[in-house]
Structures are given as structure tokens and as C-alpha cells.
Amino acid sequence: MSQWVCSPLKGQVVGDIHSVALNRGDPVGFKTPNDKIYLEASIKFTVVQQERDVYGQAVRSSERFKVSTRGYMYSVISSDDEEQIAWHWHPDSASDVKFPHAHIGTAALNPDGLLKKKDHLRTGRMTFESVVFNMIQWGVTPRNLNYEQILEANQATFDKWKTWG
């Protein structure tokens, strides 16, 4: 079983940027009906203190702190180490591309098609739950039969507290 591993919390917990990586950054393998695919995932975040929620209402003391996403990298890789699809958002990087976007890997592209590997396909923010849902749609067997309810509940919590996109 894989787990999320947090970077050492150096400096201040509130306000500084931290990161978590799935499986310590090593790809996690999943069986599909035709092959095996691998997932790499990392998320940058900061802890923010808030007095009011997104609707301007005072928050309870138990909701005073929240995690705010500052970037992510999710990549689905084929068994022959070819990227199938990746979702990126890296607003604080040296890249000129600051908006959330997806890359379609060469393994999924037609040489005569419109899309090229380096294209940045603009997307909304992608949650890890959305990535997992997509992987299940592609044939990965969920470990929990209630996966839809779990993913939807987690997405609803994210939607409740997100401040954009």
C-alpha cells in the first residue's frame, strides 16, 4: 500500500510552502484490463489561517486553519515508461505556463493529430480525487466498492473551501 509522505516541516508551518509525494515520489503501479499503468503524484501546499470562509462568514476555531494547494504534478505512465497523460499546475516555477494544464503523452498521440506532446491544454484545477476517478474509468479496479461516495465526499470538501477554480 502506498502513502503520502510530507516533506520535513522546516521553518513555519503556517505560511511556508510544503509538499507531499505519493509513495515517496516512486511510481505506484495499477493493473488495467490490458496492461499496467503507474501513477506519480506530488502536491505543494501551505497552511493558511483564516477568520472567515469563502462566503465571508466567521469560521469556528476548528476551521481556523486550512490547507491551500500551491501546485501539483500528477502523471500516468504506461508499463513501457511512456507518459500517457499528466496534469500540472506550477505557478511558482520558472516556467512561463502558470495556469493549470494537462499534457497528452506521446503514447496517446497520433503523429498526424492536432495535439503535440509539449502542448499545454488549459484545464481547471485537478484534484487528486479527479485523477483517481479517471484511472478507475480507464480500468483500474478500486479497492473500495464505495469509491464514488468517498471521492465525491472528498471533492465536496475541497469545493467547500477552495478559493478559486
mmCIF file of C-alpha atoms in Angstrom:
data_model
loop_
_atom_site.group_PDB
_atom_site.id
_atom_site.type_symbol
_atom_site.label_atom_id
_atom_site.label_comp_id
_atom_site.label_asym_id
_atom_site.label_seq_id
_atom_site.Cartn_x
_atom_site.Cartn_y
_atom_site.Cartn_z
ATOM 1 C CA MET A 1 0.000 0.000 0.000
ATOM 2 C CA SER A 2 1.250 3.491 -0.796
ATOM 3 C CA GLN A 3 1.025 6.553 1.353
ATOM 4 C CA TRP A 4 1.532 10.286 1.086
ATOM 5 C CA VAL A 5 4.812 11.440 2.594
ATOM 6 C CA CYS A 6 5.226 15.052 3.695
ATOM 7 C CA SER A 7 8.450 16.980 3.281
ATOM 8 C CA PRO A 8 10.130 17.933 6.563
ATOM 9 C CA LEU A 9 8.291 20.916 8.014
ATOM 10 C CA LYS A 10 11.201 23.354 8.184
ATOM 11 C CA GLY A 11 10.503 26.946 9.112
ATOM 12 C CA GLN A 12 6.966 27.994 9.902
ATOM 13 C CA VAL A 13 4.123 25.553 9.424
ATOM 14 C CA VAL A 14 1.705 28.412 8.665
ATOM 15 C CA GLY A 15 2.574 30.381 5.540
ATOM 16 C CA ASP A 16 5.549 28.391 4.256
ATOM 17 C CA ILE A 17 5.213 26.111 1.230
ATOM 18 C CA HIS A 18 5.460 22.387 1.949
ATOM 19 C CA SER A 19 4.968 19.318 -0.233
ATOM 20 C CA VAL A 20 3.636 15.790 -0.132
ATOM 21 C CA ALA A 21 4.574 12.987 -2.514
ATOM 22 C CA LEU A 22 2.733 9.757 -3.145
ATOM 23 C CA ASN A 23 4.890 6.733 -2.324
ATOM 24 C CA ARG A 24 7.907 8.976 -1.549
ATOM 25 C CA GLY A 25 7.926 10.001 -5.212
ATOM 26 C CA ASP A 26 8.237 6.477 -6.593
ATOM 27 C CA PRO A 27 5.626 5.425 -9.193
ATOM 28 C CA VAL A 28 2.700 3.336 -7.921
ATOM 29 C CA GLY A 29 1.576 0.511 -10.211
ATOM 30 C CA PHE A 30 -2.036 -0.374 -11.057
ATOM 31 C CA LYS A 31 -3.407 -3.190 -13.196
ATOM 32 C CA THR A 32 -5.754 -2.354 -16.063
ATOM 33 C CA PRO A 33 -7.580 -4.857 -18.305
ATOM 34 C CA ASN A 34 -4.869 -4.623 -21.000
ATOM 35 C CA ASP A 35 -1.716 -3.560 -19.210
ATOM 36 C CA LYS A 36 -0.322 -1.936 -16.107
ATOM 37 C CA ILE A 37 -0.117 1.806 -15.529
ATOM 38 C CA TYR A 38 1.823 3.825 -12.996
ATOM 39 C CA LEU A 39 0.965 6.983 -11.116
ATOM 40 C CA GLU A 40 3.338 9.648 -9.841
ATOM 41 C CA ALA A 41 1.828 12.424 -7.739
ATOM 42 C CA SER A 42 3.038 15.360 -5.692
ATOM 43 C CA ILE A 43 1.267 18.379 -4.253
ATOM 44 C CA LYS A 44 2.671 21.658 -2.924
ATOM 45 C CA PHE A 45 0.640 23.315 -0.193
ATOM 46 C CA THR A 46 0.659 25.925 2.502
ATOM 47 C CA VAL A 47 -1.266 26.158 5.743
ATOM 48 C CA VAL A 48 -3.238 29.387 5.994
ATOM 49 C CA GLN A 49 -5.047 30.936 8.916
ATOM 50 C CA GLN A 50 -8.477 32.326 8.194
ATOM 51 C CA GLU A 51 -11.022 34.264 10.177
ATOM 52 C CA ARG A 52 -13.768 33.996 7.537
ATOM 53 C CA ASP A 53 -14.806 31.372 4.997
ATOM 54 C CA VAL A 54 -15.181 31.977 1.249
ATOM 55 C CA TYR A 55 -18.656 33.417 1.887
ATOM 56 C CA GLY A 56 -17.424 35.971 4.446
ATOM 57 C CA GLN A 57 -18.857 34.094 7.414
ATOM 58 C CA ALA A 58 -16.833 33.798 10.619
ATOM 59 C CA VAL A 59 -15.291 30.345 10.953
ATOM 60 C CA ARG A 60 -15.296 28.133 14.030
ATOM 61 C CA SER A 61 -11.988 27.690 15.822
ATOM 62 C CA SER A 62 -11.790 24.123 14.439
ATOM 63 C CA GLU A 63 -11.848 25.596 10.897
ATOM 64 C CA ARG A 64 -9.404 28.436 11.558
ATOM 65 C CA PHE A 65 -6.574 26.719 9.670
ATOM 66 C CA LYS A 66 -6.814 25.189 6.221
ATOM 67 C CA VAL A 67 -4.503 23.716 3.656
ATOM 68 C CA SER A 68 -4.226 25.681 0.425
ATOM 69 C CA THR A 69 -2.883 23.991 -2.696
ATOM 70 C CA ARG A 70 0.083 25.833 -4.262
ATOM 71 C CA GLY A 71 0.778 23.416 -7.125
ATOM 72 C CA TYR A 72 0.619 19.799 -8.215
ATOM 73 C CA MET A 73 2.102 17.262 -10.623
ATOM 74 C CA TYR A 74 0.126 14.110 -11.479
ATOM 75 C CA SER A 75 1.456 11.750 -14.170
ATOM 76 C CA VAL A 76 0.013 8.499 -15.521
ATOM 77 C CA ILE A 77 2.740 6.396 -17.134
ATOM 78 C CA SER A 78 2.462 3.230 -19.228
ATOM 79 C CA SER A 79 4.284 -0.026 -18.468
ATOM 80 C CA ASP A 80 6.925 0.862 -21.079
ATOM 81 C CA ASP A 81 7.681 4.117 -19.198
ATOM 82 C CA GLU A 82 5.809 6.396 -21.627
ATOM 83 C CA GLU A 83 3.757 9.238 -20.206
ATOM 84 C CA GLN A 84 0.071 8.795 -21.069
ATOM 85 C CA ILE A 85 -1.301 11.964 -19.511
ATOM 86 C CA ALA A 86 -0.122 14.457 -16.919
ATOM 87 C CA TRP A 87 -1.834 17.285 -15.067
ATOM 88 C CA HIS A 88 0.357 20.114 -13.861
ATOM 89 C CA TRP A 89 -0.032 23.359 -12.007
ATOM 90 C CA HIS A 90 3.220 25.040 -11.030
ATOM 91 C CA PRO A 91 2.535 28.773 -10.625
ATOM 92 C CA ASP A 92 5.734 29.422 -8.660
ATOM 93 C CA SER A 93 8.098 27.658 -11.093
ATOM 94 C CA ALA A 94 10.419 29.202 -13.662
ATOM 95 C CA SER A 95 8.035 28.076 -16.436
ATOM 96 C CA ASP A 96 6.052 30.690 -18.358
ATOM 97 C CA VAL A 97 2.977 28.433 -18.048
ATOM 98 C CA LYS A 98 1.310 29.398 -14.768
ATOM 99 C CA PHE A 99 -2.232 28.075 -15.357
ATOM 100 C CA PRO A 100 -3.433 24.513 -14.577
ATOM 101 C CA HIS A 101 -2.917 22.342 -17.646
ATOM 102 C CA ALA A 102 -2.619 18.806 -18.989
ATOM 103 C CA HIS A 103 -0.086 17.146 -21.250
ATOM 104 C CA ILE A 104 -1.026 14.259 -23.505
ATOM 105 C CA GLY A 105 1.917 11.857 -23.738
ATOM 106 C CA THR A 106 3.350 10.555 -26.990
ATOM 107 C CA ALA A 107 1.978 7.091 -26.207
ATOM 108 C CA ALA A 108 -1.542 8.523 -26.570
ATOM 109 C CA LEU A 109 -0.921 10.802 -29.560
ATOM 110 C CA ASN A 110 -1.367 10.193 -33.265
ATOM 111 C CA PRO A 111 1.593 11.566 -35.280
ATOM 112 C CA ASP A 112 -0.856 13.281 -37.655
ATOM 113 C CA GLY A 113 -3.093 14.600 -34.875
ATOM 114 C CA LEU A 114 -3.651 18.163 -33.703
ATOM 115 C CA LEU A 115 -2.044 17.661 -30.309
ATOM 116 C CA LYS A 116 1.689 17.627 -29.700
ATOM 117 C CA LYS A 117 3.500 16.360 -26.612
ATOM 118 C CA LYS A 118 4.580 19.810 -25.456
ATOM 119 C CA ASP A 119 1.095 21.351 -25.788
ATOM 120 C CA HIS A 120 -0.329 22.810 -22.590
ATOM 121 C CA LEU A 121 -4.053 22.033 -22.608
ATOM 122 C CA ARG A 122 -5.702 24.500 -20.255
ATOM 123 C CA THR A 123 -7.750 22.819 -17.528
ATOM 124 C CA GLY A 124 -9.397 23.775 -14.297
ATOM 125 C CA ARG A 125 -7.723 22.765 -11.087
ATOM 126 C CA MET A 126 -7.335 18.996 -10.859
ATOM 127 C CA THR A 127 -7.769 17.316 -7.522
ATOM 128 C CA PHE A 128 -6.161 14.002 -6.728
ATOM 129 C CA GLU A 129 -9.700 12.627 -6.430
ATOM 130 C CA SER A 130 -10.310 13.537 -10.094
ATOM 131 C CA VAL A 131 -7.144 11.716 -11.136
ATOM 132 C CA VAL A 132 -8.217 8.608 -9.214
ATOM 133 C CA PHE A 133 -11.697 8.757 -10.740
ATOM 134 C CA ASN A 134 -10.162 8.962 -14.251
ATOM 135 C CA MET A 135 -7.913 5.987 -13.547
ATOM 136 C CA ILE A 136 -10.922 3.916 -12.457
ATOM 137 C CA GLN A 137 -12.689 4.899 -15.689
ATOM 138 C CA TRP A 138 -9.613 3.586 -17.571
ATOM 139 C CA GLY A 139 -9.953 0.176 -15.929
ATOM 140 C CA VAL A 140 -8.109 0.337 -12.599
ATOM 141 C CA THR A 141 -10.073 -1.688 -10.049
ATOM 142 C CA PRO A 142 -10.954 0.368 -6.975
ATOM 143 C CA ARG A 143 -10.033 -1.119 -3.587
ATOM 144 C CA ASN A 144 -13.237 0.158 -2.017
ATOM 145 C CA LEU A 145 -16.657 -0.549 -3.530
ATOM 146 C CA ASN A 146 -17.883 2.799 -2.163
ATOM 147 C CA TYR A 147 -15.221 4.667 -4.137
ATOM 148 C CA GLU A 148 -17.713 7.022 -5.810
ATOM 149 C CA GLN A 149 -19.165 8.194 -2.500
ATOM 150 C CA ILE A 150 -15.686 8.590 -0.991
ATOM 151 C CA LEU A 151 -14.313 10.545 -3.965
ATOM 152 C CA GLU A 152 -17.438 12.722 -4.175
ATOM 153 C CA ALA A 153 -17.348 13.496 -0.432
ATOM 154 C CA ASN A 154 -13.669 14.451 -0.604
ATOM 155 C CA GLN A 155 -14.295 16.572 -3.708
ATOM 156 C CA ALA A 156 -17.223 18.298 -1.966
ATOM 157 C CA THR A 157 -14.979 19.181 0.985
ATOM 158 C CA PHE A 158 -12.388 20.596 -1.418
ATOM 159 C CA ASP A 159 -15.091 22.571 -3.259
ATOM 160 C CA LYS A 160 -16.422 23.975 0.019
ATOM 161 C CA TRP A 161 -13.084 25.524 0.965
ATOM 162 C CA LYS A 162 -11.433 26.302 -2.388
ATOM 163 C CA THR A 163 -10.842 29.951 -3.087
ATOM 164 C CA TRP A 164 -10.628 29.752 -6.894
ATOM 165 C CA GLY A 165 -11.143 27.409 -9.867
#
